[in-house]
Amino acid sequence: NAGVTQTPKFQVLKTGQSMTLQCAQDMNHNSMYWYRQDPGMGLRLIYYSASEGTTDKGEVPNGYNVSRLNKREFSLRLESAAPSQTSVYFCASSEMWTGAYEQYFGPGTRLTVT
Amino acid sequence: GNSVTQMEGPVTLSEEAFLTINCTYTATGYPSLFWYVQYPGEGLQLLLKATKADDKGSNKGFEATYRKETTSFHLEKGSVQVSDSAVYFCALIPGGNNRLAFGKGNQVVVIP
């Protein structure tokens, strides 16, 4: 039982390049989330998927797209990377969208855009 | 809106000292409150939670009590260890959905 896994762990991009961050969970959770973590800012929600087949914008969605590929997988795409997207990205999942369910976090992807 | 405020700045203390990290919140309705911990190089892990007023969450020697009258959820531990060095985040979920709102986090450094 691996929990939440993310790939890659580290990535360096040049401005304008694109990439997809992958996330998978093996806990049969319905809901999945993408956050970014910046120094002094805490974690901010980029997008979430309350259930398979649905996605919604969070607090900071600009410059990102997401795909809920199936119940297990939720990917985050940067179409044209910008230096402002340099951050640590965390994927999380929870059993349900409604109610105070614990969110389980992956180990993170450290992205640098030059 | 919903927000969480944590005390500014890192916390440095000696092993076996008493730790307090302050957390206050603003929310409509009756939120659930959480403390998450992030060890170096890792993702966040749930440390403890409380879902209603006067509830006390506890885990690994850490405690926090949900105080509705002061809108607070301060984290305490009586005797810290070097292994408690981490970043601690206070967070809330408003009633109705699972959308976490995080505070900015506090770096805790415990010196032997």
PDB file of C-alpha atoms in Angstrom:
ATOM      1  CA  ASN A   1       0.000   0.000   0.000  1.00  0.00           C
ATOM      2  CA  ALA A   2       2.012   2.965  -1.311  1.00  0.00           C
ATOM      3  CA  GLY A   3      -0.544   5.686  -0.464  1.00  0.00           C
ATOM      4  CA  VAL A   4      -0.090   8.715  -2.723  1.00  0.00           C
ATOM      5  CA  THR A   5       2.767   8.650  -5.214  1.00  0.00           C
ATOM      6  CA  GLN A   6       4.041  11.496  -7.393  1.00  0.00           C
ATOM      7  CA  THR A   7       6.408  11.652 -10.322  1.00  0.00           C
ATOM      8  CA  PRO A   8       8.847  13.150 -10.951  1.00  0.00           C
ATOM      9  CA  LYS A   9      10.472  14.138  -7.654  1.00  0.00           C
ATOM     10  CA  PHE A  10      12.482  16.960  -9.189  1.00  0.00           C
ATOM     11  CA  GLN A  11      12.219  18.844 -12.480  1.00  0.00           C
ATOM     12  CA  VAL A  12      13.918  21.822 -14.085  1.00  0.00           C
ATOM     13  CA  LEU A  13      12.161  23.542 -16.976  1.00  0.00           C
ATOM     14  CA  LYS A  14      12.948  26.483 -19.164  1.00  0.00           C
ATOM     15  CA  THR A  15      10.379  29.261 -19.504  1.00  0.00           C
ATOM     16  CA  GLY A  16       7.764  28.265 -22.064  1.00  0.00           C
ATOM     17  CA  GLN A  17       8.280  24.516 -21.795  1.00  0.00           C
ATOM     18  CA  SER A  18       5.418  22.247 -20.850  1.00  0.00           C
ATOM     19  CA  MET A  19       5.215  19.272 -18.552  1.00  0.00           C
ATOM     20  CA  THR A  20       2.781  17.037 -16.714  1.00  0.00           C
ATOM     21  CA  LEU A  21       3.037  16.086 -13.058  1.00  0.00           C
ATOM     22  CA  GLN A  22       1.635  12.667 -12.320  1.00  0.00           C
ATOM     23  CA  CYS A  23      -0.183  11.571  -9.173  1.00  0.00           C
ATOM     24  CA  ALA A  24      -1.700   8.222  -8.223  1.00  0.00           C
ATOM     25  CA  GLN A  25      -3.346   6.879  -5.069  1.00  0.00           C
ATOM     26  CA  ASP A  26      -4.111   3.300  -4.118  1.00  0.00           C
ATOM     27  CA  MET A  27      -6.535   3.948  -1.246  1.00  0.00           C
ATOM     28  CA  ASN A  28      -9.690   3.929  -3.382  1.00  0.00           C
ATOM     29  CA  HIS A  29     -10.297   7.572  -2.486  1.00  0.00           C
ATOM     30  CA  ASN A  30     -12.924   9.556  -4.320  1.00  0.00           C
ATOM     31  CA  SER A  31     -11.374  13.014  -4.036  1.00  0.00           C
ATOM     32  CA  MET A  32      -7.974  14.279  -5.164  1.00  0.00           C
ATOM     33  CA  TYR A  33      -6.192  17.627  -4.931  1.00  0.00           C
ATOM     34  CA  TRP A  34      -3.210  19.572  -6.249  1.00  0.00           C
ATOM     35  CA  TYR A  35      -1.465  22.143  -4.033  1.00  0.00           C
ATOM     36  CA  ARG A  36       1.567  24.320  -4.398  1.00  0.00           C
ATOM     37  CA  GLN A  37       3.798  25.259  -1.489  1.00  0.00           C
ATOM     38  CA  ASP A  38       5.811  28.468  -1.526  1.00  0.00           C
ATOM     39  CA  PRO A  39       7.979  29.881   1.272  1.00  0.00           C
ATOM     40  CA  GLY A  40       5.911  31.885   3.756  1.00  0.00           C
ATOM     41  CA  MET A  41       2.668  31.105   1.919  1.00  0.00           C
ATOM     42  CA  GLY A  42       1.606  27.747   3.284  1.00  0.00           C
ATOM     43  CA  LEU A  43      -0.166  25.449   0.842  1.00  0.00           C
ATOM     44  CA  ARG A  44      -2.561  26.814  -1.746  1.00  0.00           C
ATOM     45  CA  LEU A  45      -5.081  24.731  -3.632  1.00  0.00           C
ATOM     46  CA  ILE A  46      -4.637  24.754  -7.407  1.00  0.00           C
ATOM     47  CA  TYR A  47      -7.347  22.335  -8.559  1.00  0.00           C
ATOM     48  CA  TYR A  48      -9.355  19.559  -7.039  1.00  0.00           C
ATOM     49  CA  SER A  49     -11.456  16.632  -8.182  1.00  0.00           C
ATOM     50  CA  ALA A  50     -14.328  15.866  -5.832  1.00  0.00           C
ATOM     51  CA  SER A  51     -15.039  12.595  -7.613  1.00  0.00           C
ATOM     52  CA  GLU A  52     -14.026  10.715 -10.745  1.00  0.00           C
ATOM     53  CA  GLY A  53     -15.119  12.653 -13.795  1.00  0.00           C
ATOM     54  CA  THR A  54     -15.213  16.083 -12.119  1.00  0.00           C
ATOM     55  CA  THR A  55     -12.595  18.795 -11.655  1.00  0.00           C
ATOM     56  CA  ASP A  56     -12.816  22.291 -10.230  1.00  0.00           C
ATOM     57  CA  LYS A  57     -10.641  25.337  -9.742  1.00  0.00           C
ATOM     58  CA  GLY A  58      -9.074  26.094  -6.408  1.00  0.00           C
ATOM     59  CA  GLU A  59      -7.420  29.246  -5.157  1.00  0.00           C
ATOM     60  CA  VAL A  60      -4.618  29.601  -7.758  1.00  0.00           C
ATOM     61  CA  PRO A  61      -5.613  27.805 -11.006  1.00  0.00           C
ATOM     62  CA  ASN A  62      -4.142  30.189 -13.596  1.00  0.00           C
ATOM     63  CA  GLY A  63      -1.479  28.602 -15.786  1.00  0.00           C
ATOM     64  CA  TYR A  64      -2.496  25.024 -14.928  1.00  0.00           C
ATOM     65  CA  ASN A  65      -4.792  22.326 -16.239  1.00  0.00           C
ATOM     66  CA  VAL A  66      -5.756  19.012 -14.697  1.00  0.00           C
ATOM     67  CA  SER A  67      -7.078  15.654 -15.788  1.00  0.00           C
ATOM     68  CA  ARG A  68      -8.745  13.053 -13.585  1.00  0.00           C
ATOM     69  CA  LEU A  69      -7.738  10.102 -15.712  1.00  0.00           C
ATOM     70  CA  ASN A  70      -9.539   7.528 -13.590  1.00  0.00           C
ATOM     71  CA  LYS A  71     -10.293   7.047  -9.909  1.00  0.00           C
ATOM     72  CA  ARG A  72      -6.616   6.474  -9.080  1.00  0.00           C
ATOM     73  CA  GLU A  73      -4.863   9.129 -11.144  1.00  0.00           C
ATOM     74  CA  PHE A  74      -4.964  12.926 -11.215  1.00  0.00           C
ATOM     75  CA  SER A  75      -2.434  14.819 -13.339  1.00  0.00           C
ATOM     76  CA  LEU A  76      -1.424  18.481 -13.358  1.00  0.00           C
ATOM     77  CA  ARG A  77      -0.218  20.104 -16.577  1.00  0.00           C
ATOM     78  CA  LEU A  78       1.770  23.276 -17.081  1.00  0.00           C
ATOM     79  CA  GLU A  79       1.273  24.280 -20.714  1.00  0.00           C
ATOM     80  CA  SER A  80       3.834  27.104 -20.823  1.00  0.00           C
ATOM     81  CA  ALA A  81       5.937  27.235 -17.679  1.00  0.00           C
ATOM     82  CA  ALA A  82       6.813  30.562 -16.079  1.00  0.00           C
ATOM     83  CA  PRO A  83       9.351  31.378 -13.336  1.00  0.00           C
ATOM     84  CA  SER A  84       6.419  32.214 -11.032  1.00  0.00           C
ATOM     85  CA  GLN A  85       5.509  28.517 -11.155  1.00  0.00           C
ATOM     86  CA  THR A  86       8.736  27.547  -9.401  1.00  0.00           C
ATOM     87  CA  SER A  87       7.388  25.770  -6.340  1.00  0.00           C
ATOM     88  CA  VAL A  88       6.911  22.452  -4.593  1.00  0.00           C
ATOM     89  CA  TYR A  89       3.779  20.680  -5.791  1.00  0.00           C
ATOM     90  CA  PHE A  90       1.828  18.262  -3.623  1.00  0.00           C
ATOM     91  CA  CYS A  91      -0.912  15.907  -4.604  1.00  0.00           C
ATOM     92  CA  ALA A  92      -3.374  14.710  -1.967  1.00  0.00           C
ATOM     93  CA  SER A  93      -6.409  12.469  -1.741  1.00  0.00           C
ATOM     94  CA  SER A  94      -9.277  11.920   0.655  1.00  0.00           C
ATOM     95  CA  GLU A  95     -12.089   9.427   0.996  1.00  0.00           C
ATOM     96  CA  MET A  96     -14.837  11.905   0.231  1.00  0.00           C
ATOM     97  CA  TRP A  97     -15.364  15.564  -0.691  1.00  0.00           C
ATOM     98  CA  THR A  98     -18.048  16.293   1.882  1.00  0.00           C
ATOM     99  CA  GLY A  99     -17.159  15.986   5.541  1.00  0.00           C
ATOM    100  CA  ALA A 100     -13.953  16.401   7.526  1.00  0.00           C
ATOM    101  CA  TYR A 101     -11.966  13.585   5.956  1.00  0.00           C
ATOM    102  CA  GLU A 102      -8.220  13.416   6.378  1.00  0.00           C
ATOM    103  CA  GLN A 103      -6.219  14.338   3.299  1.00  0.00           C
ATOM    104  CA  TYR A 104      -3.244  12.107   2.530  1.00  0.00           C
ATOM    105  CA  PHE A 105      -0.320  13.789   0.827  1.00  0.00           C
ATOM    106  CA  GLY A 106       2.279  12.588  -1.619  1.00  0.00           C
ATOM    107  CA  PRO A 107       6.003  13.336  -1.186  1.00  0.00           C
ATOM    108  CA  GLY A 108       5.958  16.313  -3.556  1.00  0.00           C
ATOM    109  CA  THR A 109       7.575  17.440  -6.805  1.00  0.00           C
ATOM    110  CA  ARG A 110      10.134  20.231  -6.629  1.00  0.00           C
ATOM    111  CA  LEU A 111       9.862  22.271  -9.833  1.00  0.00           C
ATOM    112  CA  THR A 112      12.263  24.996 -10.910  1.00  0.00           C
ATOM    113  CA  VAL A 113      11.500  27.161 -13.943  1.00  0.00           C
ATOM    114  CA  THR A 114      14.435  29.175 -15.292  1.00  0.00           C
TER     115      THR A 114
ATOM    116  CA  GLY B   1     -14.044  33.918   4.020  1.00  0.00           C
ATOM    117  CA  ASN B   2     -12.202  31.099   5.754  1.00  0.00           C
ATOM    118  CA  SER B   3      -8.653  31.699   6.939  1.00  0.00           C
ATOM    119  CA  VAL B   4      -6.070  30.487   9.428  1.00  0.00           C
ATOM    120  CA  THR B   5      -3.438  32.623  11.146  1.00  0.00           C
ATOM    121  CA  GLN B   6      -0.304  31.192  12.722  1.00  0.00           C
ATOM    122  CA  MET B   7       2.229  33.061  14.795  1.00  0.00           C
ATOM    123  CA  GLU B   8       5.054  34.572  12.788  1.00  0.00           C
ATOM    124  CA  GLY B   9       8.555  33.177  12.532  1.00  0.00           C
ATOM    125  CA  PRO B  10      10.408  29.953  13.294  1.00  0.00           C
ATOM    126  CA  VAL B  11      10.475  28.444  16.760  1.00  0.00           C
ATOM    127  CA  THR B  12      13.793  27.290  18.190  1.00  0.00           C
ATOM    128  CA  LEU B  13      13.919  25.504  21.515  1.00  0.00           C
ATOM    129  CA  SER B  14      15.973  23.030  23.508  1.00  0.00           C
ATOM    130  CA  GLU B  15      15.174  19.369  23.904  1.00  0.00           C
ATOM    131  CA  GLU B  16      12.616  18.691  26.671  1.00  0.00           C
ATOM    132  CA  ALA B  17      11.286  22.262  26.515  1.00  0.00           C
ATOM    133  CA  PHE B  18       7.567  23.061  26.306  1.00  0.00           C
ATOM    134  CA  LEU B  19       6.252  23.886  22.851  1.00  0.00           C
ATOM    135  CA  THR B  20       3.296  26.104  22.000  1.00  0.00           C
ATOM    136  CA  ILE B  21       2.333  27.169  18.493  1.00  0.00           C
ATOM    137  CA  ASN B  22      -0.570  29.573  18.266  1.00  0.00           C
ATOM    138  CA  CYS B  23      -3.323  29.216  15.704  1.00  0.00           C
ATOM    139  CA  THR B  24      -6.458  31.302  15.290  1.00  0.00           C
ATOM    140  CA  TYR B  25      -9.072  31.012  12.610  1.00  0.00           C
ATOM    141  CA  THR B  26     -11.889  32.823  10.846  1.00  0.00           C
ATOM    142  CA  ALA B  27     -14.697  30.744   9.451  1.00  0.00           C
ATOM    143  CA  THR B  28     -18.393  30.754   8.845  1.00  0.00           C
ATOM    144  CA  GLY B  29     -20.343  27.983  10.462  1.00  0.00           C
ATOM    145  CA  TYR B  30     -18.643  25.194  12.381  1.00  0.00           C
ATOM    146  CA  PRO B  31     -15.311  24.212  10.856  1.00  0.00           C
ATOM    147  CA  SER B  32     -13.203  21.160  11.629  1.00  0.00           C
ATOM    148  CA  LEU B  33      -9.650  21.983  12.715  1.00  0.00           C
ATOM    149  CA  PHE B  34      -6.391  20.180  11.984  1.00  0.00           C
ATOM    150  CA  TRP B  35      -2.687  20.226  12.638  1.00  0.00           C
ATOM    151  CA  TYR B  36      -0.471  18.781   9.909  1.00  0.00           C
ATOM    152  CA  VAL B  37       3.268  18.160  10.223  1.00  0.00           C
ATOM    153  CA  GLN B  38       5.861  18.162   7.450  1.00  0.00           C
ATOM    154  CA  TYR B  39       9.201  16.495   8.173  1.00  0.00           C
ATOM    155  CA  PRO B  40      12.183  17.532   6.031  1.00  0.00           C
ATOM    156  CA  GLY B  41      11.862  16.355   2.441  1.00  0.00           C
ATOM    157  CA  GLU B  42       8.451  14.780   2.952  1.00  0.00           C
ATOM    158  CA  GLY B  43       4.793  15.513   2.316  1.00  0.00           C
ATOM    159  CA  LEU B  44       2.351  16.578   5.015  1.00  0.00           C
ATOM    160  CA  GLN B  45       0.948  14.147   7.546  1.00  0.00           C
ATOM    161  CA  LEU B  46      -2.078  14.624   9.744  1.00  0.00           C
ATOM    162  CA  LEU B  47      -0.943  15.110  13.355  1.00  0.00           C
ATOM    163  CA  LEU B  48      -4.311  15.622  15.064  1.00  0.00           C
ATOM    164  CA  LYS B  49      -7.772  16.988  14.509  1.00  0.00           C
ATOM    165  CA  ALA B  50     -10.898  18.217  16.305  1.00  0.00           C
ATOM    166  CA  THR B  51     -14.313  18.414  14.730  1.00  0.00           C
ATOM    167  CA  LYS B  52     -16.363  20.342  17.276  1.00  0.00           C
ATOM    168  CA  ALA B  53     -16.036  22.935  20.009  1.00  0.00           C
ATOM    169  CA  ASP B  54     -14.204  21.815  23.187  1.00  0.00           C
ATOM    170  CA  ASP B  55     -12.875  18.683  21.479  1.00  0.00           C
ATOM    171  CA  LYS B  56      -9.238  17.923  22.222  1.00  0.00           C
ATOM    172  CA  GLY B  57      -7.133  16.298  19.532  1.00  0.00           C
ATOM    173  CA  SER B  58      -4.015  14.442  20.622  1.00  0.00           C
ATOM    174  CA  ASN B  59      -1.256  12.345  19.059  1.00  0.00           C
ATOM    175  CA  LYS B  60       2.440  11.608  19.750  1.00  0.00           C
ATOM    176  CA  GLY B  61       2.357  13.788  22.885  1.00  0.00           C
ATOM    177  CA  PHE B  62       0.914  16.778  21.020  1.00  0.00           C
ATOM    178  CA  GLU B  63      -2.454  18.267  22.016  1.00  0.00           C
ATOM    179  CA  ALA B  64      -4.760  21.002  20.760  1.00  0.00           C
ATOM    180  CA  THR B  65      -8.187  22.059  22.014  1.00  0.00           C
ATOM    181  CA  TYR B  66     -10.894  23.543  19.783  1.00  0.00           C
ATOM    182  CA  ARG B  67     -11.854  26.837  21.463  1.00  0.00           C
ATOM    183  CA  LYS B  68     -14.850  28.387  19.767  1.00  0.00           C
ATOM    184  CA  GLU B  69     -15.027  31.387  22.110  1.00  0.00           C
ATOM    185  CA  THR B  70     -11.487  32.474  21.184  1.00  0.00           C
ATOM    186  CA  THR B  71     -11.514  30.910  17.669  1.00  0.00           C
ATOM    187  CA  SER B  72      -8.244  29.188  18.479  1.00  0.00           C
ATOM    188  CA  PHE B  73      -6.589  25.776  18.150  1.00  0.00           C
ATOM    189  CA  HIS B  74      -3.157  26.132  19.734  1.00  0.00           C
ATOM    190  CA  LEU B  75      -0.731  23.208  19.505  1.00  0.00           C
ATOM    191  CA  GLU B  76       1.184  22.146  22.626  1.00  0.00           C
ATOM    192  CA  LYS B  77       3.691  19.517  23.625  1.00  0.00           C
ATOM    193  CA  GLY B  78       5.125  19.179  27.091  1.00  0.00           C
ATOM    194  CA  SER B  79       8.617  17.893  26.287  1.00  0.00           C
ATOM    195  CA  VAL B  80       9.930  18.131  22.734  1.00  0.00           C
ATOM    196  CA  GLN B  81      12.540  15.892  21.155  1.00  0.00           C
ATOM    197  CA  VAL B  82      14.989  16.524  18.336  1.00  0.00           C
ATOM    198  CA  SER B  83      12.811  14.292  16.165  1.00  0.00           C
ATOM    199  CA  ASP B  84       9.957  16.836  16.506  1.00  0.00           C
ATOM    200  CA  SER B  85      11.889  19.270  14.300  1.00  0.00           C
ATOM    201  CA  ALA B  86       9.536  19.921  11.385  1.00  0.00           C
ATOM    202  CA  VAL B  87       7.129  22.443   9.905  1.00  0.00           C
ATOM    203  CA  TYR B  88       3.694  22.538  11.539  1.00  0.00           C
ATOM    204  CA  PHE B  89       0.593  23.725   9.708  1.00  0.00           C
ATOM    205  CA  CYS B  90      -2.737  24.616  11.223  1.00  0.00           C
ATOM    206  CA  ALA B  91      -5.697  24.117   8.871  1.00  0.00           C
ATOM    207  CA  LEU B  92      -9.459  24.102   8.772  1.00  0.00           C
ATOM    208  CA  ILE B  93     -12.226  22.559   6.734  1.00  0.00           C
ATOM    209  CA  PRO B  94     -15.386  24.619   6.671  1.00  0.00           C
ATOM    210  CA  GLY B  95     -18.642  22.771   7.019  1.00  0.00           C
ATOM    211  CA  GLY B  96     -19.928  21.305   3.772  1.00  0.00           C
ATOM    212  CA  ASN B  97     -16.841  20.308   1.827  1.00  0.00           C
ATOM    213  CA  ASN B  98     -13.303  19.019   2.255  1.00  0.00           C
ATOM    214  CA  ARG B  99     -11.501  22.135   1.011  1.00  0.00           C
ATOM    215  CA  LEU B 100      -8.633  22.693   3.443  1.00  0.00           C
ATOM    216  CA  ALA B 101      -7.477  26.222   4.270  1.00  0.00           C
ATOM    217  CA  PHE B 102      -3.915  26.257   5.607  1.00  0.00           C
ATOM    218  CA  GLY B 103      -1.991  28.651   7.777  1.00  0.00           C
ATOM    219  CA  LYS B 104       1.499  29.647   6.628  1.00  0.00           C
ATOM    220  CA  GLY B 105       3.235  27.103   8.832  1.00  0.00           C
ATOM    221  CA  ASN B 106       5.828  27.316  11.585  1.00  0.00           C
ATOM    222  CA  GLN B 107       9.298  25.850  11.368  1.00  0.00           C
ATOM    223  CA  VAL B 108      10.213  24.195  14.680  1.00  0.00           C
ATOM    224  CA  VAL B 109      13.861  23.458  15.398  1.00  0.00           C
ATOM    225  CA  VAL B 110      14.726  21.451  18.504  1.00  0.00           C
ATOM    226  CA  ILE B 111      18.336  21.663  19.649  1.00  0.00           C
ATOM    227  CA  PRO B 112      19.903  18.799  21.617  1.00  0.00           C
TER     228      PRO B 112
END
